[in-house]
Amino acid sequence: MSSPPGQLPIRPPRTGPWFWRLPLLTILALVSFVGLVTWFGLAQERDERRAMLISDTLWMEQNLRFQFESTGNELLRVGNQFGIGGEIHSDAAQEKIRELLQGDSGLIAILWLDSNGLLLSTLPASAAPIRLSDEHAITVMRARTLNRPVYSPPYAQPDGMGVIELALPVFGTNDFHGYAIGIFSLPKVISRHVPWWFAERYRLSFIDGDGKALAATTDAGSISPEAGFSVRFDHMNSLGIRVDSYRATTRVTPLLVILVLGGLSLVIAWSLWMLRNRVLRLQETESALRAEHAFRIAMENSTQVGLRARNLQGRITYVNAAFCRMVGWPEDQLRGHQPPMPYWPEQDAAMQTIEPLHLADAPTKTAETRYRRQDGQLFDALVFEAPMIDADGVHTGWVGSVLDITERKRTEVLAREQQQHLEATARLVTMGEMASTLAHELNQPLSAIASYSAGCLNALKAGRFDEKQFTDILGKINYQAQRAGRIIHRIYGFVRRSESRREQMQVNAAIREAAGLLEPDLQRRHIKLQLVLNEDLPLIHGDRVMIEQLVLNLMRNGMDAMHDQPDTRRMLRVGSESCSGGVRLWVADQGGGVPAEIADQLFDSFFTTKPEGMGMGLKICRSIAEQHNGRLWFEPAEGGGTSFFLQLPLGEADDA
Ligand code: ADP
């Protein structure tokens, strides 16, 4: 974020990024820890399962071995009891053998061999021809040699059934009788002697010496990839069992824990990240606000404009240093103050009306007023008051800026006085310029009076006294004296006054006065004057002498402009007319016109093209027009020359 020019730089957020990494690191550590614990737990569980698999396998091996042994013993006992001769076919023997075949022994066939190993009988007789082991002869031989039960290597029947052959040497009372051969079906052994809980948890298979499975429990699931465990039976010719555990379903739980924990951690990390961004943004905003605040304070302290805020009840809620300096009251005495304010002039009733004005729902206001400093001194103040609208758009009070305009007012008064002096001086100068003409004009009635009175004296001296003639001459003297008096009166009226005086006045009267003053000059210069006056004009509010001065200046300029024109063109026309909202007067000459290159400078001070000119005439005319809220301008006149127009409003002018 860049700071505005002159504004204090925005400080970076104070909290370093490490602060925000800490919770993230903690979450990471927690997740790792839980992961490790779960992993160890799983490993431990795996080890435990393996240990259980081994012990279950060993137990099973023992169990099966015991079954094989007890079946072998049972078969031997039958053989020994009945002998391999004819008695084995006795009912009792048959009964025993049927029991053996039908019971849980796992035997599918029993063969009786004589002492030479020749087959005497096969039980059950109905059984399909039994395939004997490839090592049948060796097995029988070893049984005889070792004089104990011997197992053949496991092998498969033509239908694929895994079997194992047990050869038992049978003795009668003392003599060797022959052999009993038991064929164990391995699937049958499994189905009879592997308990359900074992088959549910593991797959058990009988394996041969090469580890090839000959029979197995029915599959109850998929096999775990962990290694199974195999064990060989002692003295059972490479027969062994292999136990594989099924894939554990309980593993879902730790995985779920990890997943849920991971998910939750992600959510926490994400929300932390969002929180961090938000806090950083808040910090940035706060920092920007602080800089903005400092910038504002600096601005407020540097400004010379007094600032003041008030709530809707008029109570002061804020003042700046400049306002305190202006009124001389300390901030703590102003803040919270309710009307009447200590800086209101005690006697000033106007104040009571101006200030409560703003309490109403009024738009922005500008008012000139007077305030009182703490030392009692009064000063002029210009107050701009605007409604204070808060962030929700609610009008909560007023903010005012206050300017001490005492000095400005003093300067304005001075300037006005100077302007009046200038105008008065300009009138005197005009009169000075017209002095010879006026003296000549005045000379006429005075010489007439002198010659009339001399004529009277001579007549009296000669003793001629004709009452009628005397009355006639005195009448003429009186007329000439009045004429001289009028001229003097005009001059006196024109130059006498220096201060401005406004009244209801006739524009035509001012035109006639000016024309009267210029009459001798017009005659001297052979200029015809034509007045085109509208006698129904409304009155205007203005200074008669000023308007007269303006008309006189315009007429004199028009006369000057025609000085090199032939007599036929020397015609000055002055007129008045009403216009929308006021009256308009005009002065039109038939001079050379205003050259375009000087048109812009005509109203400038001291701009003149005349050798004896002062260049202040039009400048004064324009300031008179402005003082009357009017407008002065010029246009080329019809038929050559220039027309000057003055438009004045009917309303009251600013009597500045
Ligand atoms: P001054 O009469 O002393 O020169 P003004 O301010 O009255 O001063 O006039 C300034 C100039 O404007 C004149 O010098 C003249 O060149 C020009 N001017 C004024 N009135 C007319 C007019 N009616 N026709 C042509 N030029 C004019």
Short mmCIF file of C-alpha atoms and ligand atoms in Angstrom, two decimals, residues 433 553-562 572 587-589 591-595 598 601-621 634 641-644, ligand 1:
data_model
loop_
_atom_site.label_atom_id
_atom_site.label_comp_id
_atom_site.label_asym_id
_atom_site.label_seq_id
_atom_site.Cartn_x
_atom_site.Cartn_y
_atom_site.Cartn_z
CA GLU A 433 -9.86 68.59 -18.34
CA ASN A 553 -16.71 58.90 -19.08
CA LEU A 554 -18.38 56.88 -21.83
CA MET A 555 -19.66 60.05 -23.55
CA ARG A 556 -16.24 61.76 -23.35
CA ASN A 557 -14.57 58.61 -24.77
CA GLY A 558 -17.13 58.62 -27.61
CA MET A 559 -16.45 62.29 -28.29
CA ASP A 560 -12.69 61.66 -28.26
CA ALA A 561 -13.15 58.76 -30.69
CA MET A 562 -14.82 61.08 -33.22
CA LEU A 572 -23.14 60.94 -30.24
CA VAL A 587 -23.54 55.30 -25.54
CA ALA A 588 -22.86 54.98 -29.28
CA ASP A 589 -20.33 57.00 -31.24
CA GLY A 591 -15.67 57.12 -34.35
CA GLY A 592 -12.99 54.81 -35.67
CA GLY A 593 -14.03 51.85 -33.49
CA VAL A 594 -11.85 49.79 -31.14
CA PRO A 595 -8.95 48.01 -32.92
CA ILE A 598 -6.36 46.44 -27.97
CA GLN A 601 -6.85 45.68 -22.65
CA LEU A 602 -9.48 48.43 -22.77
CA PHE A 603 -10.57 47.93 -19.15
CA ASP A 604 -7.02 47.54 -17.76
CA SER A 605 -5.69 50.19 -15.40
CA PHE A 606 -3.58 52.88 -17.10
CA PHE A 607 -4.29 51.60 -20.59
CA THR A 608 -4.68 54.54 -22.94
CA THR A 609 -4.03 55.42 -26.56
CA LYS A 610 -4.45 59.14 -25.96
CA PRO A 611 -1.39 61.42 -25.50
CA GLU A 612 -2.92 63.09 -22.44
CA GLY A 613 -5.03 60.16 -21.33
CA MET A 614 -4.77 58.59 -17.87
CA GLY A 615 -6.18 55.15 -18.83
CA MET A 616 -8.35 54.89 -15.70
CA GLY A 617 -11.72 55.92 -17.16
CA LEU A 618 -13.01 52.53 -18.30
CA LYS A 619 -11.40 50.78 -15.30
CA ILE A 620 -13.43 53.04 -12.97
CA CYS A 621 -16.55 52.54 -15.12
CA PHE A 634 -18.84 47.19 -25.73
CA GLY A 641 -17.96 53.38 -34.26
CA THR A 642 -18.46 51.72 -30.92
CA SER A 643 -21.39 51.17 -28.56
CA PHE A 644 -20.84 50.80 -24.83
P1 ADP B 1 -8.44 57.29 -21.41
O1 ADP B 1 -9.76 57.86 -21.91
O2 ADP B 1 -7.80 58.13 -20.37
O3 ADP B 1 -7.55 56.84 -22.48
P2 ADP B 1 -10.08 55.07 -20.81
O4 ADP B 1 -9.91 53.97 -19.83
O5 ADP B 1 -11.36 55.82 -20.70
O6 ADP B 1 -8.82 55.97 -20.64
O7 ADP B 1 -9.96 54.50 -22.27
C1 ADP B 1 -8.92 53.61 -22.55
C2 ADP B 1 -8.75 53.47 -24.03
O8 ADP B 1 -9.86 52.83 -24.63
C3 ADP B 1 -8.69 54.76 -24.76
O9 ADP B 1 -7.37 55.31 -24.71
C4 ADP B 1 -9.11 54.39 -26.16
O10 ADP B 1 -8.03 53.91 -26.88
C5 ADP B 1 -10.06 53.27 -25.96
N1 ADP B 1 -11.46 53.68 -26.09
C6 ADP B 1 -12.31 54.00 -25.08
N2 ADP B 1 -13.53 54.34 -25.55
C7 ADP B 1 -13.46 54.19 -26.90
C8 ADP B 1 -14.38 54.40 -27.98
N3 ADP B 1 -15.66 54.82 -27.75
N4 ADP B 1 -13.96 54.18 -29.24
C9 ADP B 1 -12.69 53.75 -29.46
N5 ADP B 1 -11.78 53.56 -28.49
C10 ADP B 1 -12.14 53.77 -27.23
#
